[in-house]
mmCIF file of C-alpha atoms and ligand atoms in Angstrom:
data_model
loop_
_atom_site.group_PDB
_atom_site.id
_atom_site.type_symbol
_atom_site.label_atom_id
_atom_site.label_comp_id
_atom_site.label_asym_id
_atom_site.label_seq_id
_atom_site.Cartn_x
_atom_site.Cartn_y
_atom_site.Cartn_z
ATOM 1 C CA MET A 1 -61.181 48.976 -58.944
ATOM 2 C CA ILE A 2 -61.361 45.423 -60.063
ATOM 3 C CA ASN A 3 -60.758 43.129 -57.147
ATOM 4 C CA ASN A 4 -57.877 40.924 -58.237
ATOM 5 C CA THR A 5 -58.896 38.091 -55.894
ATOM 6 C CA SER A 6 -62.265 37.791 -57.661
ATOM 7 C CA LYS A 7 -60.464 36.723 -60.818
ATOM 8 C CA LYS A 8 -58.623 33.814 -59.245
ATOM 9 C CA HIS A 9 -60.966 31.184 -60.619
ATOM 10 C CA THR A 10 -61.496 32.850 -63.982
ATOM 11 C CA HIS A 11 -59.452 31.611 -66.900
ATOM 12 C CA ARG A 12 -57.049 34.284 -68.066
ATOM 13 C CA ILE A 13 -56.390 34.540 -71.818
ATOM 14 C CA THR A 14 -52.803 33.602 -72.654
ATOM 15 C CA LYS A 15 -50.745 35.356 -75.325
ATOM 16 C CA LYS A 16 -51.170 32.368 -77.611
ATOM 17 C CA GLU A 17 -54.938 32.354 -77.132
ATOM 18 C CA GLY A 18 -55.073 36.122 -77.648
ATOM 19 C CA LEU A 19 -53.304 35.744 -80.956
ATOM 20 C CA LYS A 20 -55.652 33.003 -82.061
ATOM 21 C CA ILE A 21 -58.691 35.095 -81.112
ATOM 22 C CA PHE A 22 -57.338 38.064 -83.023
ATOM 23 C CA LYS A 23 -56.596 36.080 -86.132
ATOM 24 C CA ASP A 24 -59.474 33.596 -86.255
ATOM 25 C CA ALA A 25 -62.432 34.725 -84.135
ATOM 26 C CA ASP A 26 -65.745 35.491 -85.759
ATOM 27 C CA LEU A 27 -66.423 39.212 -85.263
ATOM 28 C CA LEU A 28 -69.901 38.835 -83.786
ATOM 29 C CA GLU A 29 -68.912 35.978 -81.465
ATOM 30 C CA LEU A 30 -65.967 38.057 -80.273
ATOM 31 C CA GLY A 31 -68.285 41.029 -79.766
ATOM 32 C CA GLN A 32 -70.687 38.883 -77.749
ATOM 33 C CA ARG A 33 -67.899 37.622 -75.486
ATOM 34 C CA SER A 34 -66.581 41.114 -74.861
ATOM 35 C CA ASP A 35 -70.102 42.430 -74.257
ATOM 36 C CA ASP A 36 -70.681 39.653 -71.712
ATOM 37 C CA MET A 37 -67.484 40.638 -69.924
ATOM 38 C CA ARG A 38 -68.450 44.325 -70.006
ATOM 39 C CA LYS A 39 -71.817 43.447 -68.444
ATOM 40 C CA LYS A 40 -70.126 41.425 -65.709
ATOM 41 C CA LEU A 41 -67.845 44.342 -64.828
ATOM 42 C CA HIS A 42 -70.525 47.036 -65.269
ATOM 43 C CA PRO A 43 -73.886 45.410 -64.548
ATOM 44 C CA GLU A 44 -75.549 48.774 -63.874
ATOM 45 C CA ASN A 45 -75.859 49.469 -67.645
ATOM 46 C CA ILE A 46 -74.182 52.861 -67.383
ATOM 47 C CA VAL A 47 -71.884 54.401 -69.991
ATOM 48 C CA THR A 48 -69.759 57.214 -68.665
ATOM 49 C CA PHE A 49 -68.087 60.258 -70.188
ATOM 50 C CA ILE A 50 -66.043 63.182 -68.870
ATOM 51 C CA ILE A 51 -66.301 66.878 -69.669
ATOM 52 C CA ASP A 52 -62.800 68.110 -70.305
ATOM 53 C CA ARG A 53 -60.620 69.976 -72.732
ATOM 54 C CA ASN A 54 -57.431 68.934 -74.498
ATOM 55 C CA ILE A 55 -55.005 71.784 -74.123
ATOM 56 C CA ASN A 56 -51.955 71.346 -76.321
ATOM 57 C CA TYR A 57 -49.675 74.005 -74.869
ATOM 58 C CA THR A 58 -47.159 73.733 -77.717
ATOM 59 C CA ASN A 59 -46.829 72.008 -81.091
ATOM 60 C CA ILE A 60 -43.055 72.479 -81.198
ATOM 61 C CA CYS A 61 -41.486 69.048 -80.946
ATOM 62 C CA ILE A 62 -38.026 67.649 -81.509
ATOM 63 C CA ASN A 63 -39.222 64.054 -81.907
ATOM 64 C CA ARG A 64 -40.731 64.366 -85.413
ATOM 65 C CA CYS A 65 -42.647 61.077 -85.199
ATOM 66 C CA ARG A 66 -43.540 59.783 -88.644
ATOM 67 C CA PHE A 67 -47.161 59.047 -87.762
ATOM 68 C CA CYS A 68 -47.792 62.513 -86.293
ATOM 69 C CA ALA A 69 -49.217 65.495 -88.191
ATOM 70 C CA PHE A 70 -49.185 67.817 -85.189
ATOM 71 C CA TRP A 71 -45.527 68.722 -84.632
ATOM 72 C CA LYS A 72 -43.751 71.779 -85.992
ATOM 73 C CA ASP A 73 -40.142 72.905 -85.893
ATOM 74 C CA GLU A 74 -39.288 75.978 -83.870
ATOM 75 C CA GLY A 75 -39.383 78.882 -86.317
ATOM 76 C CA ASP A 76 -42.118 77.352 -88.474
ATOM 77 C CA PRO A 77 -44.813 79.981 -89.111
ATOM 78 C CA GLU A 78 -47.399 77.637 -87.601
ATOM 79 C CA ALA A 79 -45.349 76.785 -84.494
ATOM 80 C CA TYR A 80 -46.802 78.020 -81.203
ATOM 81 C CA LEU A 81 -46.419 78.036 -77.453
ATOM 82 C CA LEU A 82 -49.551 79.148 -75.623
ATOM 83 C CA SER A 83 -49.123 82.035 -73.235
ATOM 84 C CA LYS A 84 -50.196 81.435 -69.663
ATOM 85 C CA ASN A 85 -53.100 83.833 -70.120
ATOM 86 C CA GLU A 86 -54.366 81.904 -73.148
ATOM 87 C CA LEU A 87 -54.093 78.717 -71.147
ATOM 88 C CA PHE A 88 -55.941 80.145 -68.135
ATOM 89 C CA LYS A 89 -58.715 81.418 -70.416
ATOM 90 C CA LYS A 90 -59.175 77.917 -71.836
ATOM 91 C CA ILE A 91 -59.378 76.450 -68.327
ATOM 92 C CA GLU A 92 -61.917 79.059 -67.250
ATOM 93 C CA GLU A 93 -64.096 78.248 -70.287
ATOM 94 C CA THR A 94 -63.825 74.532 -69.488
ATOM 95 C CA ILE A 95 -65.008 75.062 -65.915
ATOM 96 C CA ASN A 96 -67.882 77.248 -67.137
ATOM 97 C CA LEU A 97 -68.992 74.367 -69.372
ATOM 98 C CA GLY A 98 -69.070 71.970 -66.406
ATOM 99 C CA GLY A 99 -65.610 70.525 -67.034
ATOM 100 C CA THR A 100 -63.720 68.769 -64.250
ATOM 101 C CA GLN A 101 -60.436 68.004 -65.982
ATOM 102 C CA ILE A 102 -57.912 69.445 -68.383
ATOM 103 C CA LEU A 103 -55.785 67.105 -70.449
ATOM 104 C CA ILE A 104 -52.651 69.124 -70.957
ATOM 105 C CA GLN A 105 -49.970 67.785 -73.246
ATOM 106 C CA GLY A 106 -47.765 68.965 -76.062
ATOM 107 C CA GLY A 107 -44.613 68.435 -78.059
ATOM 108 C CA LEU A 108 -41.088 68.101 -76.678
ATOM 109 C CA HIS A 109 -40.141 71.773 -76.676
ATOM 110 C CA PRO A 110 -36.360 72.298 -76.580
ATOM 111 C CA ASN A 111 -36.554 75.492 -74.523
ATOM 112 C CA LEU A 112 -38.911 74.507 -71.709
ATOM 113 C CA ASP A 113 -37.372 73.148 -68.542
ATOM 114 C CA LEU A 114 -38.629 71.683 -65.297
ATOM 115 C CA SER A 115 -39.172 75.116 -63.724
ATOM 116 C CA TYR A 116 -41.588 76.055 -66.548
ATOM 117 C CA TYR A 117 -43.737 73.006 -65.783
ATOM 118 C CA ILE A 118 -43.579 73.442 -62.013
ATOM 119 C CA ASN A 119 -44.558 77.121 -62.224
ATOM 120 C CA LEU A 120 -47.337 76.350 -64.670
ATOM 121 C CA LEU A 121 -48.819 73.666 -62.421
ATOM 122 C CA HIS A 122 -48.591 75.920 -59.345
ATOM 123 C CA GLU A 123 -50.254 78.782 -61.176
ATOM 124 C CA ILE A 124 -53.110 76.627 -62.487
ATOM 125 C CA LYS A 125 -53.768 75.094 -59.072
ATOM 126 C CA SER A 126 -53.701 78.459 -57.316
ATOM 127 C CA ARG A 127 -56.380 79.770 -59.701
ATOM 128 C CA PHE A 128 -58.636 76.806 -60.499
ATOM 129 C CA ASP A 129 -60.221 73.797 -58.848
ATOM 130 C CA ILE A 130 -59.681 71.315 -61.671
ATOM 131 C CA ASN A 131 -57.966 67.953 -62.144
ATOM 132 C CA ILE A 132 -54.750 68.269 -64.117
ATOM 133 C CA HIS A 133 -54.349 65.166 -66.275
ATOM 134 C CA GLY A 134 -51.099 65.994 -67.940
ATOM 135 C CA PHE A 135 -47.816 65.248 -69.636
ATOM 136 C CA SER A 136 -47.547 61.870 -71.291
ATOM 137 C CA PRO A 137 -44.486 59.633 -70.675
ATOM 138 C CA PRO A 138 -42.380 61.076 -73.562
ATOM 139 C CA GLU A 139 -42.776 64.575 -72.051
ATOM 140 C CA ILE A 140 -42.001 63.320 -68.541
ATOM 141 C CA CYS A 141 -38.830 61.581 -69.785
ATOM 142 C CA TYR A 142 -37.746 64.650 -71.752
ATOM 143 C CA ILE A 143 -38.194 66.888 -68.693
ATOM 144 C CA ALA A 144 -36.317 64.361 -66.529
ATOM 145 C CA ASP A 145 -33.407 63.988 -68.954
ATOM 146 C CA ARG A 146 -32.987 67.722 -69.427
ATOM 147 C CA SER A 147 -32.908 68.197 -65.644
ATOM 148 C CA HIS A 148 -30.631 65.199 -64.995
ATOM 149 C CA LEU A 149 -33.234 63.764 -62.654
ATOM 150 C CA THR A 150 -34.692 60.284 -62.416
ATOM 151 C CA ILE A 151 -38.237 59.663 -63.581
ATOM 152 C CA ARG A 152 -39.308 59.204 -59.982
ATOM 153 C CA GLU A 153 -37.715 62.489 -58.857
ATOM 154 C CA THR A 154 -39.337 64.335 -61.772
ATOM 155 C CA LEU A 155 -42.765 62.870 -61.119
ATOM 156 C CA THR A 156 -42.487 63.652 -57.408
ATOM 157 C CA LEU A 157 -41.759 67.321 -58.150
ATOM 158 C CA LEU A 158 -44.549 67.582 -60.718
ATOM 159 C CA LYS A 159 -46.991 65.905 -58.335
ATOM 160 C CA GLU A 160 -46.059 68.277 -55.522
ATOM 161 C CA ALA A 161 -46.627 71.190 -57.910
ATOM 162 C CA GLY A 162 -50.161 69.997 -58.735
ATOM 163 C CA LEU A 163 -50.056 67.263 -61.382
ATOM 164 C CA ASP A 164 -52.877 64.860 -60.514
ATOM 165 C CA SER A 165 -52.860 62.099 -63.111
ATOM 166 C CA ILE A 166 -51.096 61.119 -66.323
ATOM 167 C CA PRO A 167 -52.486 60.372 -69.793
ATOM 168 C CA GLY A 168 -51.350 57.229 -71.595
ATOM 169 C CA GLY A 169 -50.182 59.011 -74.743
ATOM 170 C CA GLY A 170 -46.951 58.076 -76.445
ATOM 171 C CA ALA A 171 -47.521 54.342 -76.062
ATOM 172 C CA GLU A 172 -48.414 53.761 -79.708
ATOM 173 C CA ILE A 173 -47.429 50.100 -79.896
ATOM 174 C CA LEU A 174 -45.277 48.874 -77.021
ATOM 175 C CA SER A 175 -43.012 46.941 -79.334
ATOM 176 C CA ASP A 176 -39.636 48.474 -80.118
ATOM 177 C CA ARG A 177 -39.551 46.828 -83.541
ATOM 178 C CA VAL A 178 -42.527 49.004 -84.505
ATOM 179 C CA ARG A 179 -41.393 52.128 -82.627
ATOM 180 C CA GLU A 180 -38.062 52.035 -84.411
ATOM 181 C CA VAL A 181 -39.916 52.594 -87.706
ATOM 182 C CA ILE A 182 -42.811 54.899 -86.855
ATOM 183 C CA SER A 183 -41.204 57.026 -84.120
ATOM 184 C CA PRO A 184 -37.462 56.292 -83.947
ATOM 185 C CA LYS A 185 -36.632 59.221 -81.640
ATOM 186 C CA LYS A 186 -39.376 58.532 -79.149
ATOM 187 C CA ILE A 187 -38.809 56.738 -75.830
ATOM 188 C CA LYS A 188 -38.789 52.961 -76.080
ATOM 189 C CA SER A 189 -41.466 50.737 -74.546
ATOM 190 C CA GLY A 190 -39.473 50.100 -71.357
ATOM 191 C CA ARG A 191 -39.388 53.803 -70.468
ATOM 192 C CA TRP A 192 -43.097 54.288 -71.186
ATOM 193 C CA LEU A 193 -43.842 51.446 -68.795
ATOM 194 C CA LYS A 194 -41.335 52.779 -66.253
ATOM 195 C CA VAL A 195 -43.046 56.207 -66.139
ATOM 196 C CA MET A 196 -46.396 54.537 -65.572
ATOM 197 C CA GLU A 197 -45.031 52.229 -62.883
ATOM 198 C CA GLU A 198 -43.355 55.070 -60.987
ATOM 199 C CA ALA A 199 -46.483 57.230 -61.263
ATOM 200 C CA HIS A 200 -48.643 54.407 -59.891
ATOM 201 C CA ARG A 201 -46.200 53.833 -57.039
ATOM 202 C CA LEU A 202 -46.454 57.541 -56.167
ATOM 203 C CA GLY A 203 -50.236 57.154 -55.979
ATOM 204 C CA MET A 204 -51.037 58.779 -59.319
ATOM 205 C CA ARG A 205 -53.602 57.159 -61.581
ATOM 206 C CA THR A 206 -52.990 56.953 -65.304
ATOM 207 C CA THR A 207 -54.625 55.701 -68.463
ATOM 208 C CA ALA A 208 -53.082 53.409 -71.083
ATOM 209 C CA THR A 209 -53.519 53.828 -74.822
ATOM 210 C CA MET A 210 -52.630 51.914 -77.969
ATOM 211 C CA MET A 211 -52.373 53.239 -81.512
ATOM 212 C CA PHE A 212 -52.707 50.412 -84.032
ATOM 213 C CA GLY A 213 -53.148 50.225 -87.802
ATOM 214 C CA SER A 214 -49.639 51.216 -88.898
ATOM 215 C CA ILE A 215 -46.927 48.621 -89.500
ATOM 216 C CA GLU A 216 -47.583 46.392 -86.513
ATOM 217 C CA LYS A 217 -48.466 42.731 -86.710
ATOM 218 C CA ALA A 218 -51.032 40.922 -84.589
ATOM 219 C CA GLU A 219 -48.145 39.714 -82.384
ATOM 220 C CA ASP A 220 -47.216 43.331 -81.560
ATOM 221 C CA ILE A 221 -50.766 44.105 -80.457
ATOM 222 C CA ILE A 222 -50.709 41.101 -78.142
ATOM 223 C CA GLU A 223 -47.287 42.133 -76.805
ATOM 224 C CA HIS A 224 -48.724 45.577 -76.034
ATOM 225 C CA LEU A 225 -51.801 44.210 -74.266
ATOM 226 C CA ASP A 226 -49.659 41.797 -72.286
ATOM 227 C CA ALA A 227 -47.233 44.515 -71.147
ATOM 228 C CA VAL A 228 -50.116 46.688 -69.935
ATOM 229 C CA ARG A 229 -51.819 43.760 -68.175
ATOM 230 C CA SER A 230 -48.580 42.695 -66.460
ATOM 231 C CA LEU A 231 -47.943 46.197 -65.120
ATOM 232 C CA GLN A 232 -51.529 46.468 -63.924
ATOM 233 C CA ASP A 233 -51.047 43.184 -62.012
ATOM 234 C CA LYS A 234 -48.175 44.840 -60.171
ATOM 235 C CA THR A 235 -49.593 48.322 -59.526
ATOM 236 C CA ASN A 236 -53.339 48.459 -60.232
ATOM 237 C CA GLY A 237 -52.854 52.082 -61.298
ATOM 238 C CA PHE A 238 -54.473 52.189 -64.747
ATOM 239 C CA THR A 239 -58.016 53.546 -64.716
ATOM 240 C CA ALA A 240 -58.774 52.779 -68.363
ATOM 241 C CA PHE A 241 -57.487 51.481 -71.669
ATOM 242 C CA ILE A 242 -58.045 53.427 -74.908
ATOM 243 C CA PRO A 243 -57.238 51.787 -78.252
ATOM 244 C CA TRP A 244 -57.423 54.001 -81.348
ATOM 245 C CA SER A 245 -56.320 53.636 -84.922
ATOM 246 C CA PHE A 246 -53.591 55.491 -86.817
ATOM 247 C CA GLN A 247 -54.970 58.463 -88.769
ATOM 248 C CA PRO A 248 -52.689 58.820 -91.795
ATOM 249 C CA GLY A 249 -53.616 62.284 -93.147
ATOM 250 C CA ASN A 250 -50.730 64.807 -93.401
ATOM 251 C CA THR A 251 -48.200 62.427 -91.810
ATOM 252 C CA GLU A 252 -44.785 61.393 -93.068
ATOM 253 C CA LEU A 253 -45.945 57.770 -93.179
ATOM 254 C CA SER A 254 -48.764 58.572 -95.582
ATOM 255 C CA ARG A 255 -46.518 60.763 -97.738
ATOM 256 C CA LYS A 256 -44.043 57.867 -98.033
ATOM 257 C CA LEU A 257 -46.771 55.581 -99.246
ATOM 258 C CA SER A 258 -47.877 57.936 -102.002
ATOM 259 C CA VAL A 259 -44.241 58.114 -103.148
ATOM 260 C CA PHE A 260 -44.031 54.314 -103.162
ATOM 261 C CA SER A 261 -46.950 54.048 -105.540
ATOM 262 C CA HIS A 262 -44.771 55.785 -108.171
ATOM 263 C CA GLN A 263 -41.596 53.801 -107.518
ATOM 264 C CA SER A 264 -40.340 50.380 -108.300
ATOM 265 C CA LYS A 265 -40.228 48.337 -105.093
ATOM 266 C CA LYS A 266 -36.689 47.248 -106.053
ATOM 267 C CA ARG A 267 -35.412 50.820 -105.618
ATOM 268 C CA LEU A 268 -36.659 51.215 -102.064
ATOM 269 C CA SER A 269 -34.318 51.273 -99.078
ATOM 270 C CA THR A 270 -34.759 48.658 -96.341
ATOM 271 C CA PHE A 271 -36.427 51.273 -94.186
ATOM 272 C CA ASP A 272 -38.883 52.238 -96.912
ATOM 273 C CA SER A 273 -39.630 48.595 -97.672
ATOM 274 C CA ARG A 274 -40.682 48.095 -94.066
ATOM 275 C CA LEU A 275 -43.203 50.868 -94.475
ATOM 276 C CA LEU A 276 -44.814 48.923 -97.279
ATOM 277 C CA THR A 277 -46.222 46.573 -94.654
ATOM 278 C CA ILE A 278 -48.480 49.395 -93.439
ATOM 279 C CA ASN A 279 -52.053 48.246 -93.260
ATOM 280 C CA TYR A 280 -53.868 51.512 -92.709
ATOM 281 C CA PRO A 281 -56.324 52.922 -92.395
ATOM 282 C CA ALA A 282 -57.748 50.340 -90.018
ATOM 283 C CA THR A 283 -61.252 49.350 -91.012
ATOM 284 C CA ALA A 284 -64.273 49.461 -88.720
ATOM 285 C CA VAL A 285 -64.049 45.679 -88.343
ATOM 286 C CA GLU A 286 -60.389 45.858 -87.307
ATOM 287 C CA TYR A 287 -61.190 48.571 -84.775
ATOM 288 C CA LEU A 288 -64.014 46.538 -83.247
ATOM 289 C CA LYS A 289 -61.851 43.414 -83.124
ATOM 290 C CA VAL A 290 -59.018 45.198 -81.336
ATOM 291 C CA LEU A 291 -61.459 46.818 -78.936
ATOM 292 C CA ALA A 292 -63.207 43.535 -78.103
ATOM 293 C CA LEU A 293 -59.923 41.689 -77.675
ATOM 294 C CA SER A 294 -58.667 44.468 -75.384
ATOM 295 C CA ARG A 295 -61.755 44.043 -73.191
ATOM 296 C CA LEU A 296 -61.170 40.317 -72.928
ATOM 297 C CA TYR A 297 -57.397 40.409 -72.485
ATOM 298 C CA LEU A 298 -57.244 43.262 -69.964
ATOM 299 C CA ASP A 299 -59.221 41.473 -67.277
ATOM 300 C CA ASN A 300 -57.632 43.666 -64.600
ATOM 301 C CA ILE A 301 -58.532 47.053 -66.125
ATOM 302 C CA GLU A 302 -62.010 48.179 -65.299
ATOM 303 C CA ASN A 303 -62.763 50.623 -68.092
ATOM 304 C CA ILE A 304 -62.377 50.475 -71.853
ATOM 305 C CA GLN A 305 -62.952 53.693 -73.809
ATOM 306 C CA ALA A 306 -64.549 54.003 -77.225
ATOM 307 C CA SER A 307 -62.711 56.538 -79.394
ATOM 308 C CA TRP A 308 -65.284 58.718 -81.160
ATOM 309 C CA VAL A 309 -62.515 61.217 -81.948
ATOM 310 C CA THR A 310 -60.907 58.790 -84.407
ATOM 311 C CA GLN A 311 -63.838 56.515 -85.287
ATOM 312 C CA GLY A 312 -66.768 58.926 -85.331
ATOM 313 C CA LEU A 313 -69.869 58.879 -83.192
ATOM 314 C CA LYS A 314 -71.645 56.064 -85.028
ATOM 315 C CA LEU A 315 -68.854 53.504 -84.785
ATOM 316 C CA ALA A 316 -68.165 54.567 -81.192
ATOM 317 C CA GLN A 317 -71.816 53.776 -80.475
ATOM 318 C CA VAL A 318 -71.389 50.266 -81.903
ATOM 319 C CA ALA A 319 -68.228 49.949 -79.788
ATOM 320 C CA LEU A 320 -70.449 49.992 -76.697
ATOM 321 C CA ARG A 321 -71.465 46.429 -77.672
ATOM 322 C CA PHE A 322 -67.857 45.415 -78.309
ATOM 323 C CA GLY A 323 -66.501 45.874 -74.798
ATOM 324 C CA ALA A 324 -66.413 49.655 -74.287
ATOM 325 C CA ASN A 325 -68.166 51.125 -71.235
ATOM 326 C CA ASP A 326 -66.885 54.687 -71.480
ATOM 327 C CA PHE A 327 -67.220 57.356 -74.152
ATOM 328 C CA GLY A 328 -64.101 59.301 -73.176
ATOM 329 C CA SER A 329 -64.212 63.042 -73.222
ATOM 330 C CA THR A 330 -66.509 65.659 -74.680
ATOM 331 C CA MET A 331 -63.252 67.234 -75.989
ATOM 332 C CA ILE A 332 -64.206 70.871 -75.907
ATOM 333 C CA GLU A 333 -61.013 71.221 -77.947
ATOM 334 C CA GLU A 334 -58.887 68.699 -79.859
ATOM 335 C CA ASN A 335 -55.858 69.513 -82.021
ATOM 336 C CA VAL A 336 -53.693 66.437 -82.503
ATOM 337 C CA VAL A 337 -56.080 64.159 -84.415
ATOM 338 C CA ALA A 338 -57.549 67.231 -86.154
ATOM 339 C CA SER A 339 -54.081 67.909 -87.683
ATOM 340 C CA THR A 340 -54.510 64.731 -89.752
ATOM 341 C CA GLY A 341 -57.680 66.155 -91.292
ATOM 342 C CA VAL A 342 -59.989 63.944 -89.186
ATOM 343 C CA SER A 343 -62.282 66.191 -87.209
ATOM 344 C CA TYR A 344 -65.491 64.934 -85.666
ATOM 345 C CA ARG A 345 -67.184 67.682 -83.695
ATOM 346 C CA VAL A 346 -69.819 66.634 -81.195
ATOM 347 C CA SER A 347 -71.624 68.287 -78.319
ATOM 348 C CA LYS A 348 -72.307 66.907 -74.874
ATOM 349 C CA GLU A 349 -75.935 66.494 -75.965
ATOM 350 C CA ASP A 350 -74.837 64.403 -78.981
ATOM 351 C CA ILE A 351 -72.883 62.103 -76.691
ATOM 352 C CA ILE A 352 -75.786 61.735 -74.270
ATOM 353 C CA LYS A 353 -78.227 60.945 -77.103
ATOM 354 C CA THR A 354 -75.813 58.460 -78.702
ATOM 355 C CA ILE A 355 -75.384 56.584 -75.423
ATOM 356 C CA LYS A 356 -79.142 56.588 -74.713
ATOM 357 C CA ASP A 357 -79.996 55.364 -78.219
ATOM 358 C CA ALA A 358 -77.619 52.432 -77.713
ATOM 359 C CA GLY A 359 -79.680 51.387 -74.683
ATOM 360 C CA PHE A 360 -77.470 52.681 -71.860
ATOM 361 C CA ILE A 361 -77.749 55.274 -69.097
ATOM 362 C CA PRO A 362 -75.335 58.170 -69.783
ATOM 363 C CA ALA A 363 -73.438 59.526 -66.803
ATOM 364 C CA GLN A 364 -70.851 62.259 -66.404
ATOM 365 C CA ARG A 365 -67.808 61.066 -64.427
ATOM 366 C CA ASP A 366 -64.617 62.542 -63.075
ATOM 367 C CA THR A 367 -61.025 61.456 -63.799
ATOM 368 C CA TYR A 368 -61.333 58.584 -61.301
ATOM 369 C CA TYR A 369 -64.610 57.282 -62.727
ATOM 370 C CA THR A 370 -66.720 58.569 -59.858
ATOM 371 C CA ILE A 371 -70.161 59.470 -61.202
ATOM 372 C CA ILE A 372 -71.049 63.152 -60.991
ATOM 373 C CA LYS A 373 -74.395 63.240 -62.767
ATOM 374 C CA TYR A 374 -76.843 60.933 -64.565
ATOM 375 C CA PHE A 375 -78.758 61.991 -67.671
HETATM 376 S S1 SF4 B 1 -46.430 62.234 -81.435
HETATM 377 FE FE1 SF4 B 1 -45.815 63.601 -79.767
HETATM 378 S S2 SF4 B 1 -43.621 63.222 -79.563
HETATM 379 FE FE2 SF4 B 1 -44.193 62.484 -81.607
HETATM 380 S S3 SF4 B 1 -43.871 64.237 -83.001
HETATM 381 FE FE3 SF4 B 1 -46.034 64.279 -82.365
HETATM 382 S S4 SF4 B 1 -46.017 65.684 -80.627
HETATM 383 FE FE4 SF4 B 1 -43.905 65.026 -80.921
#
């Protein structure tokens, strides 16, 4: 963990300064600053990764977020809910490949209640020795609301049943102005932060994510970074921050835009007009800028992940000189980003070679960033 007292004499970037950096900074100067900070926090020149599998237990989801290509309605021919046996088989394969974690998350399924999740966690833990990194804040809130329990009560029960840590999914941009447009039915920023705070207070570690490159402005990105930094000041429970860019393929947002290109702007509704401010897909330069700024702004979060799943291996390699010190997961399986048509497939060996070629020592880690093996 970063020792908060060691930062006392270090100048902390203000919101105003963050905004100025984002808008005006020269890319390479920004990269150099973030690389210097990465070196200070990780002087041992190691870049870590984890062997795990994303298990999306269901794609049925009532939220229908406009940026998401993964969800299906119940009854859709492509809708699914994995059986427990399918799920156990995937976990067994993960362990056989040296995996130490499963990232289990899915849509908000209208027919699954708290007992389903509790039984599932119990059954996994009774069969396998593996870290369960599961259920992002929208799922936790949905389970809580359906059971008429508080977030804390729900998390306590899930933790007792075997949930170890929580992924930062569902954050998108922690600005309700943006959420209202891209995912109007999803929990608002305050609830996302509340789930994370309660989890940290119960001793669970979590990650934080940010999806940018839709309709947000620079101010929204700063608001997001500031909300995450403020919570980390209070709880110190985030292990890592993972920014990634909106992947438009097969989403409602991208379909809207293709319709707009055939319409007069005057005929658009207010809602549709707001979508015209979409600035996707984010370019490589925008990704690197956001990544570097995240490294600088989040002075109390130790690890910043490069996202090869959305950016590809080559840009993720460059990201290691723009503040990232972790390569995320080998992703034995990935379904959510793949639904947008973006599908980078890499092996553990590819990741190791990519890290080595960038001048770093690759190391496999666990969920809590403890090193398991050097390569
Ligand atoms: S992003 Fe998550 S909550 Fe939103 S529609 Fe997709 S699966 Fe559902």
